[in-house]
mmCIF file of C-alpha atoms in Angstrom:
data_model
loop_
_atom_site.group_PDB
_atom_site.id
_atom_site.type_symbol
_atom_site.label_atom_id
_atom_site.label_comp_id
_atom_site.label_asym_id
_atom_site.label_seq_id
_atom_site.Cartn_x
_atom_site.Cartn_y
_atom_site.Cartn_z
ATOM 1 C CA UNK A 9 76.243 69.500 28.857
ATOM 2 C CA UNK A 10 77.833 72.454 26.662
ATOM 3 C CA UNK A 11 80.739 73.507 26.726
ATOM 4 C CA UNK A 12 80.510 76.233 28.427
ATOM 5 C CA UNK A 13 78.452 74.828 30.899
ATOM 6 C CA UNK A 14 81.451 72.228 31.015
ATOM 7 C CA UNK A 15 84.083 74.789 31.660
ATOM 8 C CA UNK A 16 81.821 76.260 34.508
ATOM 9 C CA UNK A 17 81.404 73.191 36.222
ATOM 10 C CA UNK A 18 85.009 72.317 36.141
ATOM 11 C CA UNK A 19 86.551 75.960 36.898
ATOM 12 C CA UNK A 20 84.338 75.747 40.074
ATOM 13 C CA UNK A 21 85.806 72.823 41.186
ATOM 14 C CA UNK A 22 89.310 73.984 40.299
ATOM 15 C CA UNK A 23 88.992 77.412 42.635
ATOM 16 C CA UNK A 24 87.185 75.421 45.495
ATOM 17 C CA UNK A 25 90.054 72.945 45.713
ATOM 18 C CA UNK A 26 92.662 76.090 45.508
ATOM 19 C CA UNK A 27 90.643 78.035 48.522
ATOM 20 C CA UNK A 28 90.352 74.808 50.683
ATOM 21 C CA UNK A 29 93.684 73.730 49.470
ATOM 22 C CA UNK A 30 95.849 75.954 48.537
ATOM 23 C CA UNK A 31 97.449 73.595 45.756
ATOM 24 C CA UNK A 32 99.460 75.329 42.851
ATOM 25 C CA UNK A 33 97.210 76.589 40.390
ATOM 26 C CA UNK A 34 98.747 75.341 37.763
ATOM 27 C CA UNK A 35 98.796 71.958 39.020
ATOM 28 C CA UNK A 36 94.904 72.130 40.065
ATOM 29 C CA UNK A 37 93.807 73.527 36.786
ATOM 30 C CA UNK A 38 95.660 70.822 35.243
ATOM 31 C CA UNK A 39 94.203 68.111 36.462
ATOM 32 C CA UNK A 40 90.483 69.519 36.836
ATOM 33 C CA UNK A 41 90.662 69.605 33.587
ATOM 34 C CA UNK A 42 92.109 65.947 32.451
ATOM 35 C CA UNK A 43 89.306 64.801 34.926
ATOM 36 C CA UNK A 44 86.360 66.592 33.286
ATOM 37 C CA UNK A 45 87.831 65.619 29.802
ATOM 38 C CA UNK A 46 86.484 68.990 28.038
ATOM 39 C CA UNK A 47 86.392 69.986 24.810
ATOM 40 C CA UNK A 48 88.791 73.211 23.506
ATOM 41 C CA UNK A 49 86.332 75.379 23.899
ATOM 42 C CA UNK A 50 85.173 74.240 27.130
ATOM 43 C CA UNK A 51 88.962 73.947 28.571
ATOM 44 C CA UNK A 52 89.819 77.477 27.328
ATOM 45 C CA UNK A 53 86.809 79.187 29.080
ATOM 46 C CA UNK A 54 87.231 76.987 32.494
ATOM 47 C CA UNK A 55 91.415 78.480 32.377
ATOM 48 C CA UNK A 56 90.231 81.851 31.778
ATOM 49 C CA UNK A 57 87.648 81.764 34.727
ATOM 50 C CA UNK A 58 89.813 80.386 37.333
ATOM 51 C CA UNK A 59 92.768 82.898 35.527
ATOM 52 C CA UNK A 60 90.433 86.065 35.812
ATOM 53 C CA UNK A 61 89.245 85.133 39.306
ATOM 54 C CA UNK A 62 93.266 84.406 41.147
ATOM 55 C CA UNK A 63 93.763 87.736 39.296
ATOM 56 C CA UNK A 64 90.671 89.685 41.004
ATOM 57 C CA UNK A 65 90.910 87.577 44.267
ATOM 58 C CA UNK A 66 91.386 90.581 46.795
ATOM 59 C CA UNK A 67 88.366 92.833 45.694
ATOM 60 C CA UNK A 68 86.413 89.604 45.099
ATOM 61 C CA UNK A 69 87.092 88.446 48.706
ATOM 62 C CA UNK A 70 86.251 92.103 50.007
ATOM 63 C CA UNK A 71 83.165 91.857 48.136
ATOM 64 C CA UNK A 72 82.131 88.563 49.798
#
């Protein structure tokens, strides 16, 4: 897989364990990504999905 494709993967399992969870972030994020073992690239784009979305969280739950 690329890493983007990577960093998708793992930032979807990182906001599906904070919604059923409701773990610290920061402690999720962490070790999503020690388990998926990503590259930079792939690590900085999973952070700034699962960032971007606990930042938009209200509209995006209206929207759903």
């Amino acid at each position: 897989m690329k890493a983007r494709q990577q960093g998708r993967v793992a930032a979807l399992k990182a906001l599906y364990e904070l919604d059923t969870t409701h773990h610290p972030v920061g402690v999720v994020l962490t070790q999503r990504l020690a388990d998926e073992r990503l590259s930079p690239a792939g690590e900085k784009f999973a952070r700034t999905l699962v960032t971007g979305v606990q930042e938009h969280r209200a509209t995006l739950d209206e929207m759903i």
